[in-house]
Amino acid sequence: MAVDGDKKKLLQRLKRVEGQIRGIQRMIEEDQYCVDILIQVTAARAALDKVGLGLLEGHARGCLVQAIHEEHSDDAIAELMNILTRFVK
Amino acid sequence: MAVDGDKKKLLQRLKRVEGQIRGIQRMIEEDQYCVDILIQVTAARAALDKVGLGLLEGHARGCLVQAIHEEHSDDAIAELMNILTRFVK
Amino acid sequence: MAVDGDKKKLLQRLKRVEGQIRGIQRMIEEDQYCVDILIQVTAARAALDKVGLGLLEGHARGCLVQAIHEEHSDDAIAELMNILTRFVK
Amino acid sequence: MAVDGDKKKLLQRLKRVEGQIRGIQRMIEEDQYCVDILIQVTAARAALDKVGLGLLEGHARGCLVQAIHEEHSDDAIAELMNILTRFVK
Protein backbone atom coordinates (compact mmCIF):
# COMPACT_ATOMS: atom_id res chain seq x y z
CA MET A 1 0.00 0.00 0.00
CA ALA A 2 2.89 2.28 0.84
CA VAL A 3 3.94 5.52 -0.79
CA ASP A 4 2.30 5.58 -4.26
CA GLY A 5 3.01 7.96 -7.16
CA ASP A 6 5.11 10.52 -5.24
CA LYS A 7 7.63 7.72 -4.77
CA LYS A 8 9.90 9.18 -7.41
CA LYS A 9 9.77 12.64 -5.82
CA LEU A 10 10.58 11.26 -2.38
CA LEU A 11 13.50 9.26 -3.77
CA GLN A 12 14.88 12.35 -5.51
CA ARG A 13 14.64 14.33 -2.30
CA LEU A 14 16.42 11.60 -0.37
CA LYS A 15 19.19 11.45 -2.99
CA ARG A 16 19.63 15.16 -2.43
CA VAL A 17 19.71 14.74 1.35
CA GLU A 18 22.31 12.01 0.89
CA GLY A 19 24.40 14.47 -1.12
CA GLN A 20 23.99 17.10 1.61
CA ILE A 21 25.18 14.61 4.25
CA ARG A 22 28.23 13.78 2.16
CA GLY A 23 28.88 17.51 1.65
CA ILE A 24 28.80 18.01 5.43
CA GLN A 25 31.37 15.23 5.89
CA ARG A 26 33.62 16.93 3.36
CA MET A 27 33.24 20.29 5.12
CA ILE A 28 34.27 18.69 8.41
CA GLU A 29 37.24 16.92 6.80
CA GLU A 30 38.35 20.24 5.30
CA ASP A 31 38.00 22.02 8.67
CA GLN A 32 35.57 24.54 7.26
CA TYR A 33 34.05 27.11 9.60
CA CYS A 34 31.72 25.39 12.10
CA VAL A 35 28.90 27.90 11.66
CA ASP A 36 28.84 27.24 7.90
CA ILE A 37 28.72 23.49 8.57
CA LEU A 38 25.85 23.98 11.02
CA ILE A 39 23.87 25.88 8.39
CA GLN A 40 24.21 22.85 6.11
CA VAL A 41 23.13 20.49 8.91
CA THR A 42 20.04 22.65 9.44
CA ALA A 43 19.29 22.56 5.71
CA ALA A 44 19.63 18.76 5.56
CA ARG A 45 17.33 18.41 8.55
CA ALA A 46 14.71 20.66 6.94
CA ALA A 47 14.93 18.55 3.77
CA LEU A 48 14.43 15.41 5.85
CA ASP A 49 11.38 16.99 7.50
CA LYS A 50 9.90 17.52 4.06
CA VAL A 51 10.49 13.86 3.23
CA GLY A 52 8.72 12.95 6.47
CA LEU A 53 5.76 15.18 5.67
CA GLY A 54 5.59 13.71 2.17
CA LEU A 55 5.49 10.21 3.64
CA LEU A 56 2.80 11.28 6.12
CA GLU A 57 0.72 12.68 3.29
CA GLY A 58 1.10 9.48 1.27
CA HIS A 59 0.15 7.50 4.36
CA ALA A 60 -2.93 9.65 5.01
CA ARG A 61 -4.12 9.54 1.38
CA GLY A 62 -3.49 5.81 1.11
CA CYS A 63 -3.53 3.66 4.21
CA LEU A 64 -5.53 6.02 6.40
CA VAL A 65 -8.38 6.68 3.99
CA GLN A 66 -8.60 2.96 3.23
CA ALA A 67 -8.60 2.01 6.93
CA ILE A 68 -11.36 4.52 7.63
CA HIS A 69 -13.45 3.20 4.73
CA GLU A 70 -12.95 -0.32 6.05
CA GLU A 71 -14.05 0.86 9.51
CA HIS A 72 -10.66 0.40 11.16
CA SER A 73 -10.40 4.09 11.93
CA ASP A 74 -9.60 3.66 15.65
CA ASP A 75 -6.48 1.58 15.03
CA ALA A 76 -5.43 3.68 12.06
CA ILE A 77 -5.67 6.93 14.02
CA ALA A 78 -3.91 5.47 17.05
CA GLU A 79 -1.06 4.51 14.72
CA LEU A 80 -1.07 7.94 13.07
CA MET A 81 -0.90 9.68 16.46
CA ASN A 82 1.89 7.38 17.57
CA ILE A 83 4.03 8.28 14.59
CA LEU A 84 3.10 11.98 14.80
CA THR A 85 4.15 12.09 18.43
CA ARG A 86 7.59 10.79 17.47
CA PHE A 87 7.83 13.04 14.45
CA VAL A 88 6.90 16.24 16.30
CA LYS A 89 9.44 15.04 18.91
CA MET B 1 39.61 26.62 13.97
CA ALA B 2 36.65 24.37 13.16
CA VAL B 3 35.60 21.17 14.86
CA ASP B 4 38.67 19.86 16.73
CA GLY B 5 39.22 16.38 18.22
CA ASP B 6 35.62 15.18 18.01
CA LYS B 7 36.00 15.40 14.25
CA LYS B 8 36.31 11.63 13.97
CA LYS B 9 33.19 11.07 16.07
CA LEU B 10 31.18 13.54 14.00
CA LEU B 11 32.34 11.91 10.76
CA GLN B 12 31.36 8.48 12.06
CA ARG B 13 27.92 9.75 12.99
CA LEU B 14 27.47 11.32 9.57
CA LYS B 15 28.51 8.08 7.87
CA ARG B 16 25.79 6.39 9.90
CA VAL B 17 23.21 9.04 8.94
CA GLU B 18 24.23 8.54 5.30
CA GLY B 19 23.56 4.82 5.71
CA GLN B 20 20.18 5.58 7.28
CA ILE B 21 19.25 7.83 4.34
CA ARG B 22 20.19 5.08 1.89
CA GLY B 23 18.19 2.58 3.96
CA ILE B 24 15.13 4.85 3.72
CA GLN B 25 15.50 5.03 -0.08
CA ARG B 26 15.61 1.23 -0.20
CA MET B 27 12.50 0.97 1.99
CA ILE B 28 10.64 3.32 -0.36
CA GLU B 29 11.80 1.40 -3.45
CA GLU B 30 10.62 -1.85 -1.84
CA ASP B 31 7.22 -0.28 -0.97
CA GLN B 32 7.65 -1.01 2.70
CA TYR B 33 4.98 0.14 5.12
CA CYS B 34 4.94 3.95 5.29
CA VAL B 35 4.80 4.07 9.09
CA ASP B 36 7.97 1.96 9.31
CA ILE B 37 9.69 4.29 6.84
CA LEU B 38 8.61 7.33 8.87
CA ILE B 39 10.14 5.82 12.00
CA GLN B 40 13.46 5.61 10.14
CA VAL B 41 13.13 9.21 8.93
CA THR B 42 12.56 10.28 12.53
CA ALA B 43 15.64 8.33 13.65
CA ALA B 44 17.83 9.87 10.92
CA ARG B 45 16.64 13.34 11.91
CA ALA B 46 17.43 12.70 15.57
CA ALA B 47 20.92 11.52 14.54
CA LEU B 48 21.38 14.69 12.51
CA ASP B 49 20.29 16.78 15.53
CA LYS B 50 23.07 15.11 17.53
CA VAL B 51 25.58 16.01 14.84
CA GLY B 52 24.33 19.61 15.00
CA LEU B 53 24.66 19.70 18.79
CA GLY B 54 28.17 18.22 18.53
CA LEU B 55 29.14 20.95 16.07
CA LEU B 56 27.63 23.61 18.34
CA GLU B 57 29.63 22.27 21.26
CA GLY B 58 32.83 22.29 19.22
CA HIS B 59 32.02 25.84 18.12
CA ALA B 60 31.37 26.98 21.69
CA ARG B 61 34.52 25.35 23.08
CA GLY B 62 36.67 26.62 20.22
CA CYS B 63 35.66 29.75 18.33
CA LEU B 64 33.35 31.17 21.00
CA VAL B 65 35.76 30.91 23.93
CA GLN B 66 38.54 32.36 21.79
CA ALA B 67 36.38 35.25 20.57
CA ILE B 68 35.36 36.07 24.13
CA HIS B 69 38.97 36.01 25.29
CA GLU B 70 39.86 38.32 22.41
CA GLU B 71 37.02 40.66 23.42
CA HIS B 72 34.89 39.98 20.34
CA SER B 73 32.11 38.53 22.43
CA ASP B 74 29.33 40.71 20.94
CA ASP B 75 29.89 39.52 17.39
CA ALA B 76 30.51 35.95 18.47
CA ILE B 77 27.28 35.78 20.45
CA ALA B 78 25.27 37.48 17.70
CA GLU B 79 26.54 34.77 15.35
CA LEU B 80 25.77 32.02 17.88
CA MET B 81 22.21 33.28 18.34
CA ASN B 82 21.75 33.54 14.59
CA ILE B 83 22.68 29.90 14.07
CA LEU B 84 20.72 28.77 17.14
CA THR B 85 17.60 30.50 15.85
CA ARG B 86 17.86 28.53 12.61
CA PHE B 87 18.71 25.30 14.40
CA VAL B 88 15.83 25.49 16.88
CA LYS B 89 13.71 26.32 13.80
CA MET C 1 -17.64 19.53 15.51
CA ALA C 2 -14.48 20.49 17.34
CA VAL C 3 -12.70 18.72 20.17
CA ASP C 4 -15.20 16.30 21.76
CA GLY C 5 -14.98 14.49 25.13
CA ASP C 6 -11.30 15.20 25.82
CA LYS C 7 -12.26 18.85 26.04
CA LYS C 8 -11.98 18.80 29.83
CA LYS C 9 -8.52 17.21 29.70
CA LEU C 10 -7.27 19.75 27.17
CA LEU C 11 -8.62 22.63 29.27
CA GLN C 12 -6.90 21.27 32.37
CA ARG C 13 -3.63 21.00 30.49
CA LEU C 14 -3.95 24.55 29.21
CA LYS C 15 -4.70 25.82 32.72
CA ARG C 16 -1.45 24.15 33.79
CA VAL C 17 0.47 25.70 30.89
CA GLU C 18 -0.99 29.09 31.87
CA GLY C 19 0.34 28.53 35.39
CA GLN C 20 3.75 27.59 33.98
CA ILE C 21 3.84 30.80 31.91
CA ARG C 22 3.00 32.85 35.00
CA GLY C 23 5.68 30.98 36.96
CA ILE C 24 8.24 31.87 34.29
CA GLN C 25 7.28 35.57 34.53
CA ARG C 26 7.78 35.40 38.30
CA MET C 27 11.19 33.73 37.87
CA ILE C 28 12.26 36.51 35.51
CA GLU C 29 10.98 39.22 37.86
CA GLU C 30 12.91 37.61 40.71
CA ASP C 31 16.09 37.43 38.60
CA GLN C 32 16.35 33.69 39.02
CA TYR C 33 19.13 31.82 37.25
CA CYS C 34 18.56 31.93 33.48
CA VAL C 35 19.26 28.23 32.98
CA ASP C 36 16.55 27.34 35.50
CA ILE C 37 14.13 29.65 33.71
CA LEU C 38 14.99 28.06 30.37
CA ILE C 39 14.21 24.62 31.78
CA GLN C 40 10.73 25.88 32.65
CA VAL C 41 10.27 27.37 29.19
CA THR C 42 11.19 24.00 27.70
CA ALA C 43 8.68 22.27 29.99
CA ALA C 44 5.90 24.69 29.04
CA ARG C 45 6.62 24.17 25.37
CA ALA C 46 6.50 20.39 25.77
CA ALA C 47 3.15 20.74 27.55
CA LEU C 48 1.88 22.88 24.69
CA ASP C 49 3.05 20.25 22.19
CA LYS C 50 0.92 17.70 24.04
CA VAL C 51 -2.10 20.00 23.80
CA GLY C 52 -1.44 20.30 20.07
CA LEU C 53 -1.20 16.53 19.66
CA GLY C 54 -4.41 16.10 21.67
CA LEU C 55 -6.18 18.55 19.38
CA LEU C 56 -4.80 16.76 16.32
CA GLU C 57 -6.09 13.46 17.65
CA GLY C 58 -9.53 14.96 18.32
CA HIS C 59 -9.49 16.41 14.80
CA ALA C 60 -8.51 13.09 13.23
CA ARG C 61 -11.10 11.08 15.18
CA GLY C 62 -13.83 13.65 14.53
CA CYS C 63 -13.64 15.86 11.49
CA LEU C 64 -11.23 13.74 9.48
CA VAL C 65 -13.09 10.43 9.82
CA GLN C 66 -16.36 12.18 9.03
CA ALA C 67 -14.91 13.95 5.98
CA ILE C 68 -13.52 10.67 4.67
CA HIS C 69 -16.86 8.93 5.15
CA GLU C 70 -18.54 11.78 3.30
CA GLU C 71 -15.99 11.41 0.48
CA HIS C 72 -14.28 14.74 1.10
CA SER C 73 -11.00 13.03 1.91
CA ASP C 74 -8.90 15.11 -0.52
CA ASP C 75 -9.79 18.44 1.07
CA ALA C 76 -9.63 17.03 4.60
CA ILE C 77 -6.15 15.60 4.07
CA ALA C 78 -4.89 18.75 2.37
CA GLU C 79 -6.04 20.66 5.46
CA LEU C 80 -4.45 18.11 7.79
CA MET C 81 -1.12 18.34 5.97
CA ASN C 82 -1.30 22.12 6.01
CA ILE C 83 -1.68 22.20 9.77
CA LEU C 84 0.90 19.43 10.29
CA THR C 85 3.45 21.34 8.25
CA ARG C 86 3.02 24.35 10.53
CA PHE C 87 3.01 22.21 13.65
CA VAL C 88 6.17 20.28 12.79
CA LYS C 89 7.60 23.70 11.81
CA MET D 1 23.23 37.73 37.13
CA ALA D 2 20.11 36.56 35.32
CA VAL D 3 18.38 38.15 32.36
CA ASP D 4 19.45 41.84 32.34
CA GLY D 5 17.90 44.77 30.45
CA ASP D 6 15.74 42.74 28.05
CA LYS D 7 13.81 41.65 31.12
CA LYS D 8 10.94 43.99 30.27
CA LYS D 9 10.74 42.68 26.70
CA LEU D 10 10.71 39.07 27.87
CA LEU D 11 7.98 39.82 30.40
CA GLN D 12 5.86 41.53 27.74
CA ARG D 13 6.26 38.54 25.45
CA LEU D 14 5.27 36.16 28.24
CA LYS D 15 2.19 38.27 29.05
CA ARG D 16 1.24 37.90 25.40
CA VAL D 17 1.81 34.14 25.46
CA GLU D 18 -0.36 33.98 28.59
CA GLY D 19 -3.10 35.80 26.67
CA GLN D 20 -2.71 33.36 23.77
CA ILE D 21 -3.07 30.39 26.14
CA ARG D 22 -6.24 31.91 27.60
CA GLY D 23 -7.53 32.54 24.09
CA ILE D 24 -6.98 28.88 23.22
CA GLN D 25 -8.95 27.80 26.29
CA ARG D 26 -11.82 30.06 25.21
CA MET D 27 -11.73 28.61 21.67
CA ILE D 28 -11.98 25.10 23.10
CA GLU D 29 -14.82 26.06 25.43
CA GLU D 30 -16.68 27.60 22.49
CA ASP D 31 -16.11 24.47 20.37
CA GLN D 32 -14.36 26.41 17.66
CA TYR D 33 -12.95 24.55 14.68
CA CYS D 34 -10.03 22.36 15.78
CA VAL D 35 -7.77 23.42 12.92
CA ASP D 36 -8.16 27.07 13.93
CA ILE D 37 -7.32 26.18 17.53
CA LEU D 38 -4.25 24.27 16.38
CA ILE D 39 -3.03 27.31 14.48
CA GLN D 40 -3.19 29.29 17.72
CA VAL D 41 -1.33 26.55 19.61
CA THR D 42 1.39 26.68 16.96
CA ALA D 43 1.59 30.48 17.30
CA ALA D 44 1.86 30.29 21.10
CA ARG D 45 4.62 27.71 20.82
CA ALA D 46 6.55 29.88 18.36
CA ALA D 47 6.20 32.82 20.77
CA LEU D 48 7.52 30.63 23.58
CA ASP D 49 10.47 29.61 21.40
CA LYS D 50 11.32 33.29 21.00
CA VAL D 51 11.22 33.75 24.76
CA GLY D 52 13.59 30.79 25.09
CA LEU D 53 15.97 32.22 22.52
CA GLY D 54 15.86 35.60 24.27
CA LEU D 55 16.76 33.91 27.56
CA LEU D 56 19.57 32.00 25.86
CA GLU D 57 20.94 35.22 24.44
CA GLY D 58 20.80 36.91 27.85
CA HIS D 59 22.52 33.88 29.35
CA ALA D 60 25.26 33.91 26.71
CA ARG D 61 25.89 37.67 26.97
CA GLY D 62 25.86 37.57 30.78
CA CYS D 63 26.73 34.37 32.59
CA LEU D 64 28.61 32.70 29.74
CA VAL D 65 30.92 35.60 28.90
CA GLN D 66 31.63 36.12 32.60
CA ALA D 67 32.36 32.42 33.18
CA ILE D 68 34.74 32.35 30.22
CA HIS D 69 36.54 35.45 31.47
CA GLU D 70 36.85 33.82 34.88
CA GLU D 71 38.26 30.67 33.23
CA HIS D 72 35.24 28.48 34.03
CA SER D 73 34.50 27.95 30.36
CA ASP D 74 34.36 24.13 30.57
CA ASP D 75 31.57 24.07 33.14
CA ALA D 76 29.74 26.97 31.53
CA ILE D 77 29.75 25.32 28.10
CA ALA D 78 28.73 21.94 29.51
CA GLU D 79 25.76 23.68 31.11
CA LEU D 80 24.95 25.56 27.89
CA MET D 81 25.00 22.31 25.88
CA ASN D 82 22.85 20.59 28.47
CA ILE D 83 20.15 23.25 28.19
CA LEU D 84 20.48 23.46 24.39
CA THR D 85 19.99 19.71 24.09
CA ARG D 86 16.72 20.00 25.98
CA PHE D 87 15.65 23.09 24.10
CA VAL D 88 16.29 21.65 20.63
CA LYS D 89 14.49 18.55 21.95
Coordinates of C-alpha atoms in Angstrom, one line a residue:
Chain A
M1 CA 0.0 0.0 0.0
A2 CA 2.9 2.3 0.8
V3 CA 3.9 5.5 -0.8
D4 CA 2.3 5.6 -4.3
G5 CA 3.0 8.0 -7.2
D6 CA 5.1 10.5 -5.2
K7 CA 7.6 7.7 -4.8
K8 CA 9.9 9.2 -7.4
K9 CA 9.8 12.6 -5.8
L10 CA 10.6 11.3 -2.4
L11 CA 13.5 9.3 -3.8
Q12 CA 14.9 12.4 -5.5
R13 CA 14.6 14.3 -2.3
L14 CA 16.4 11.6 -0.4
K15 CA 19.2 11.5 -3.0
R16 CA 19.6 15.2 -2.4
V17 CA 19.7 14.7 1.4
E18 CA 22.3 12.0 0.9
G19 CA 24.4 14.5 -1.1
Q20 CA 24.0 17.1 1.6
I21 CA 25.2 14.6 4.3
R22 CA 28.2 13.8 2.2
G23 CA 28.9 17.5 1.7
I24 CA 28.8 18.0 5.4
Q25 CA 31.4 15.2 5.9
R26 CA 33.6 16.9 3.4
M27 CA 33.2 20.3 5.1
I28 CA 34.3 18.7 8.4
E29 CA 37.2 16.9 6.8
E30 CA 38.4 20.2 5.3
D31 CA 38.0 22.0 8.7
Q32 CA 35.6 24.5 7.3
Y33 CA 34.0 27.1 9.6
C34 CA 31.7 25.4 12.1
V35 CA 28.9 27.9 11.7
D36 CA 28.8 27.2 7.9
I37 CA 28.7 23.5 8.6
L38 CA 25.8 24.0 11.0
I39 CA 23.9 25.9 8.4
Q40 CA 24.2 22.9 6.1
V41 CA 23.1 20.5 8.9
T42 CA 20.0 22.7 9.4
A43 CA 19.3 22.6 5.7
A44 CA 19.6 18.8 5.6
R45 CA 17.3 18.4 8.5
A46 CA 14.7 20.7 6.9
A47 CA 14.9 18.6 3.8
L48 CA 14.4 15.4 5.8
D49 CA 11.4 17.0 7.5
K50 CA 9.9 17.5 4.1
V51 CA 10.5 13.9 3.2
G52 CA 8.7 12.9 6.5
L53 CA 5.8 15.2 5.7
G54 CA 5.6 13.7 2.2
L55 CA 5.5 10.2 3.6
L56 CA 2.8 11.3 6.1
E57 CA 0.7 12.7 3.3
G58 CA 1.1 9.5 1.3
H59 CA 0.1 7.5 4.4
A60 CA -2.9 9.7 5.0
R61 CA -4.1 9.5 1.4
G62 CA -3.5 5.8 1.1
C63 CA -3.5 3.7 4.2
L64 CA -5.5 6.0 6.4
V65 CA -8.4 6.7 4.0
Q66 CA -8.6 3.0 3.2
A67 CA -8.6 2.0 6.9
I68 CA -11.4 4.5 7.6
H69 CA -13.4 3.2 4.7
E70 CA -13.0 -0.3 6.1
E71 CA -14.1 0.9 9.5
H72 CA -10.7 0.4 11.2
S73 CA -10.4 4.1 11.9
D74 CA -9.6 3.7 15.6
D75 CA -6.5 1.6 15.0
A76 CA -5.4 3.7 12.1
I77 CA -5.7 6.9 14.0
A78 CA -3.9 5.5 17.1
E79 CA -1.1 4.5 14.7
L80 CA -1.1 7.9 13.1
M81 CA -0.9 9.7 16.5
N82 CA 1.9 7.4 17.6
I83 CA 4.0 8.3 14.6
L84 CA 3.1 12.0 14.8
T85 CA 4.2 12.1 18.4
R86 CA 7.6 10.8 17.5
F87 CA 7.8 13.0 14.4
V88 CA 6.9 16.2 16.3
K89 CA 9.4 15.0 18.9
Chain B
M1 CA 39.6 26.6 14.0
A2 CA 36.7 24.4 13.2
V3 CA 35.6 21.2 14.9
D4 CA 38.7 19.9 16.7
G5 CA 39.2 16.4 18.2
D6 CA 35.6 15.2 18.0
K7 CA 36.0 15.4 14.2
K8 CA 36.3 11.6 14.0
K9 CA 33.2 11.1 16.1
L10 CA 31.2 13.5 14.0
L11 CA 32.3 11.9 10.8
Q12 CA 31.4 8.5 12.1
R13 CA 27.9 9.8 13.0
L14 CA 27.5 11.3 9.6
K15 CA 28.5 8.1 7.9
R16 CA 25.8 6.4 9.9
V17 CA 23.2 9.0 8.9
E18 CA 24.2 8.5 5.3
G19 CA 23.6 4.8 5.7
Q20 CA 20.2 5.6 7.3
I21 CA 19.2 7.8 4.3
R22 CA 20.2 5.1 1.9
G23 CA 18.2 2.6 4.0
I24 CA 15.1 4.8 3.7
Q25 CA 15.5 5.0 -0.1
R26 CA 15.6 1.2 -0.2
M27 CA 12.5 1.0 2.0
I28 CA 10.6 3.3 -0.4
E29 CA 11.8 1.4 -3.5
E30 CA 10.6 -1.8 -1.8
D31 CA 7.2 -0.3 -1.0
Q32 CA 7.7 -1.0 2.7
Y33 CA 5.0 0.1 5.1
C34 CA 4.9 4.0 5.3
V35 CA 4.8 4.1 9.1
D36 CA 8.0 2.0 9.3
I37 CA 9.7 4.3 6.8
L38 CA 8.6 7.3 8.9
I39 CA 10.1 5.8 12.0
Q40 CA 13.5 5.6 10.1
V41 CA 13.1 9.2 8.9
T42 CA 12.6 10.3 12.5
A43 CA 15.6 8.3 13.6
A44 CA 17.8 9.9 10.9
R45 CA 16.6 13.3 11.9
A46 CA 17.4 12.7 15.6
A47 CA 20.9 11.5 14.5
L48 CA 21.4 14.7 12.5
D49 CA 20.3 16.8 15.5
K50 CA 23.1 15.1 17.5
V51 CA 25.6 16.0 14.8
G52 CA 24.3 19.6 15.0
L53 CA 24.7 19.7 18.8
G54 CA 28.2 18.2 18.5
L55 CA 29.1 20.9 16.1
L56 CA 27.6 23.6 18.3
E57 CA 29.6 22.3 21.3
G58 CA 32.8 22.3 19.2
H59 CA 32.0 25.8 18.1
A60 CA 31.4 27.0 21.7
R61 CA 34.5 25.4 23.1
G62 CA 36.7 26.6 20.2
C63 CA 35.7 29.7 18.3
L64 CA 33.4 31.2 21.0
V65 CA 35.8 30.9 23.9
Q66 CA 38.5 32.4 21.8
A67 CA 36.4 35.3 20.6
I68 CA 35.4 36.1 24.1
H69 CA 39.0 36.0 25.3
E70 CA 39.9 38.3 22.4
E71 CA 37.0 40.7 23.4
H72 CA 34.9 40.0 20.3
S73 CA 32.1 38.5 22.4
D74 CA 29.3 40.7 20.9
D75 CA 29.9 39.5 17.4
A76 CA 30.5 36.0 18.5
I77 CA 27.3 35.8 20.5
A78 CA 25.3 37.5 17.7
E79 CA 26.5 34.8 15.4
L80 CA 25.8 32.0 17.9
M81 CA 22.2 33.3 18.3
N82 CA 21.8 33.5 14.6
I83 CA 22.7 29.9 14.1
L84 CA 20.7 28.8 17.1
T85 CA 17.6 30.5 15.8
R86 CA 17.9 28.5 12.6
F87 CA 18.7 25.3 14.4
V88 CA 15.8 25.5 16.9
K89 CA 13.7 26.3 13.8
Chain C
M1 CA -17.6 19.5 15.5
A2 CA -14.5 20.5 17.3
V3 CA -12.7 18.7 20.2
D4 CA -15.2 16.3 21.8
G5 CA -15.0 14.5 25.1
D6 CA -11.3 15.2 25.8
K7 CA -12.3 18.9 26.0
K8 CA -12.0 18.8 29.8
K9 CA -8.5 17.2 29.7
L10 CA -7.3 19.7 27.2
L11 CA -8.6 22.6 29.3
Q12 CA -6.9 21.3 32.4
R13 CA -3.6 21.0 30.5
L14 CA -4.0 24.5 29.2
K15 CA -4.7 25.8 32.7
R16 CA -1.5 24.1 33.8
V17 CA 0.5 25.7 30.9
E18 CA -1.0 29.1 31.9
G19 CA 0.3 28.5 35.4
Q20 CA 3.7 27.6 34.0
I21 CA 3.8 30.8 31.9
R22 CA 3.0 32.9 35.0
G23 CA 5.7 31.0 37.0
I24 CA 8.2 31.9 34.3
Q25 CA 7.3 35.6 34.5
R26 CA 7.8 35.4 38.3
M27 CA 11.2 33.7 37.9
I28 CA 12.3 36.5 35.5
E29 CA 11.0 39.2 37.9
E30 CA 12.9 37.6 40.7
D31 CA 16.1 37.4 38.6
Q32 CA 16.3 33.7 39.0
Y33 CA 19.1 31.8 37.2
C34 CA 18.6 31.9 33.5
V35 CA 19.3 28.2 33.0
D36 CA 16.5 27.3 35.5
I37 CA 14.1 29.6 33.7
L38 CA 15.0 28.1 30.4
I39 CA 14.2 24.6 31.8
Q40 CA 10.7 25.9 32.7
V41 CA 10.3 27.4 29.2
T42 CA 11.2 24.0 27.7
A43 CA 8.7 22.3 30.0
A44 CA 5.9 24.7 29.0
R45 CA 6.6 24.2 25.4
A46 CA 6.5 20.4 25.8
A47 CA 3.2 20.7 27.6
L48 CA 1.9 22.9 24.7
D49 CA 3.0 20.3 22.2
K50 CA 0.9 17.7 24.0
V51 CA -2.1 20.0 23.8
G52 CA -1.4 20.3 20.1
L53 CA -1.2 16.5 19.7
G54 CA -4.4 16.1 21.7
L55 CA -6.2 18.5 19.4
L56 CA -4.8 16.8 16.3
E57 CA -6.1 13.5 17.6
G58 CA -9.5 15.0 18.3
H59 CA -9.5 16.4 14.8
A60 CA -8.5 13.1 13.2
R61 CA -11.1 11.1 15.2
G62 CA -13.8 13.6 14.5
C63 CA -13.6 15.9 11.5
L64 CA -11.2 13.7 9.5
V65 CA -13.1 10.4 9.8
Q66 CA -16.4 12.2 9.0
A67 CA -14.9 13.9 6.0
I68 CA -13.5 10.7 4.7
H69 CA -16.9 8.9 5.1
E70 CA -18.5 11.8 3.3
E71 CA -16.0 11.4 0.5
H72 CA -14.3 14.7 1.1
S73 CA -11.0 13.0 1.9
D74 CA -8.9 15.1 -0.5
D75 CA -9.8 18.4 1.1
A76 CA -9.6 17.0 4.6
I77 CA -6.1 15.6 4.1
A78 CA -4.9 18.8 2.4
E79 CA -6.0 20.7 5.5
L80 CA -4.5 18.1 7.8
M81 CA -1.1 18.3 6.0
N82 CA -1.3 22.1 6.0
I83 CA -1.7 22.2 9.8
L84 CA 0.9 19.4 10.3
T85 CA 3.4 21.3 8.2
R86 CA 3.0 24.3 10.5
F87 CA 3.0 22.2 13.7
V88 CA 6.2 20.3 12.8
K89 CA 7.6 23.7 11.8
Chain D
M1 CA 23.2 37.7 37.1
A2 CA 20.1 36.6 35.3
V3 CA 18.4 38.2 32.4
D4 CA 19.4 41.8 32.3
G5 CA 17.9 44.8 30.4
D6 CA 15.7 42.7 28.0
K7 CA 13.8 41.7 31.1
K8 CA 10.9 44.0 30.3
K9 CA 10.7 42.7 26.7
L10 CA 10.7 39.1 27.9
L11 CA 8.0 39.8 30.4
Q12 CA 5.9 41.5 27.7
R13 CA 6.3 38.5 25.5
L14 CA 5.3 36.2 28.2
K15 CA 2.2 38.3 29.0
R16 CA 1.2 37.9 25.4
V17 CA 1.8 34.1 25.5
E18 CA -0.4 34.0 28.6
G19 CA -3.1 35.8 26.7
Q20 CA -2.7 33.4 23.8
I21 CA -3.1 30.4 26.1
R22 CA -6.2 31.9 27.6
G23 CA -7.5 32.5 24.1
I24 CA -7.0 28.9 23.2
Q25 CA -9.0 27.8 26.3
R26 CA -11.8 30.1 25.2
M27 CA -11.7 28.6 21.7
I28 CA -12.0 25.1 23.1
E29 CA -14.8 26.1 25.4
E30 CA -16.7 27.6 22.5
D31 CA -16.1 24.5 20.4
Q32 CA -14.4 26.4 17.7
Y33 CA -12.9 24.5 14.7
C34 CA -10.0 22.4 15.8
V35 CA -7.8 23.4 12.9
D36 CA -8.2 27.1 13.9
I37 CA -7.3 26.2 17.5
L38 CA -4.2 24.3 16.4
I39 CA -3.0 27.3 14.5
Q40 CA -3.2 29.3 17.7
V41 CA -1.3 26.6 19.6
T42 CA 1.4 26.7 17.0
A43 CA 1.6 30.5 17.3
A44 CA 1.9 30.3 21.1
R45 CA 4.6 27.7 20.8
A46 CA 6.6 29.9 18.4
A47 CA 6.2 32.8 20.8
L48 CA 7.5 30.6 23.6
D49 CA 10.5 29.6 21.4
K50 CA 11.3 33.3 21.0
V51 CA 11.2 33.7 24.8
G52 CA 13.6 30.8 25.1
L53 CA 16.0 32.2 22.5
G54 CA 15.9 35.6 24.3
L55 CA 16.8 33.9 27.6
L56 CA 19.6 32.0 25.9
E57 CA 20.9 35.2 24.4
G58 CA 20.8 36.9 27.8
H59 CA 22.5 33.9 29.3
A60 CA 25.3 33.9 26.7
R61 CA 25.9 37.7 27.0
G62 CA 25.9 37.6 30.8
C63 CA 26.7 34.4 32.6
L64 CA 28.6 32.7 29.7
V65 CA 30.9 35.6 28.9
Q66 CA 31.6 36.1 32.6
A67 CA 32.4 32.4 33.2
I68 CA 34.7 32.4 30.2
H69 CA 36.5 35.5 31.5
E70 CA 36.8 33.8 34.9
E71 CA 38.3 30.7 33.2
H72 CA 35.2 28.5 34.0
S73 CA 34.5 27.9 30.4
D74 CA 34.4 24.1 30.6
D75 CA 31.6 24.1 33.1
A76 CA 29.7 27.0 31.5
I77 CA 29.7 25.3 28.1
A78 CA 28.7 21.9 29.5
E79 CA 25.8 23.7 31.1
L80 CA 25.0 25.6 27.9
M81 CA 25.0 22.3 25.9
N82 CA 22.8 20.6 28.5
I83 CA 20.2 23.2 28.2
L84 CA 20.5 23.5 24.4
T85 CA 20.0 19.7 24.1
R86 CA 16.7 20.0 26.0
F87 CA 15.6 23.1 24.1
V88 CA 16.3 21.7 20.6
K89 CA 14.5 18.5 21.9

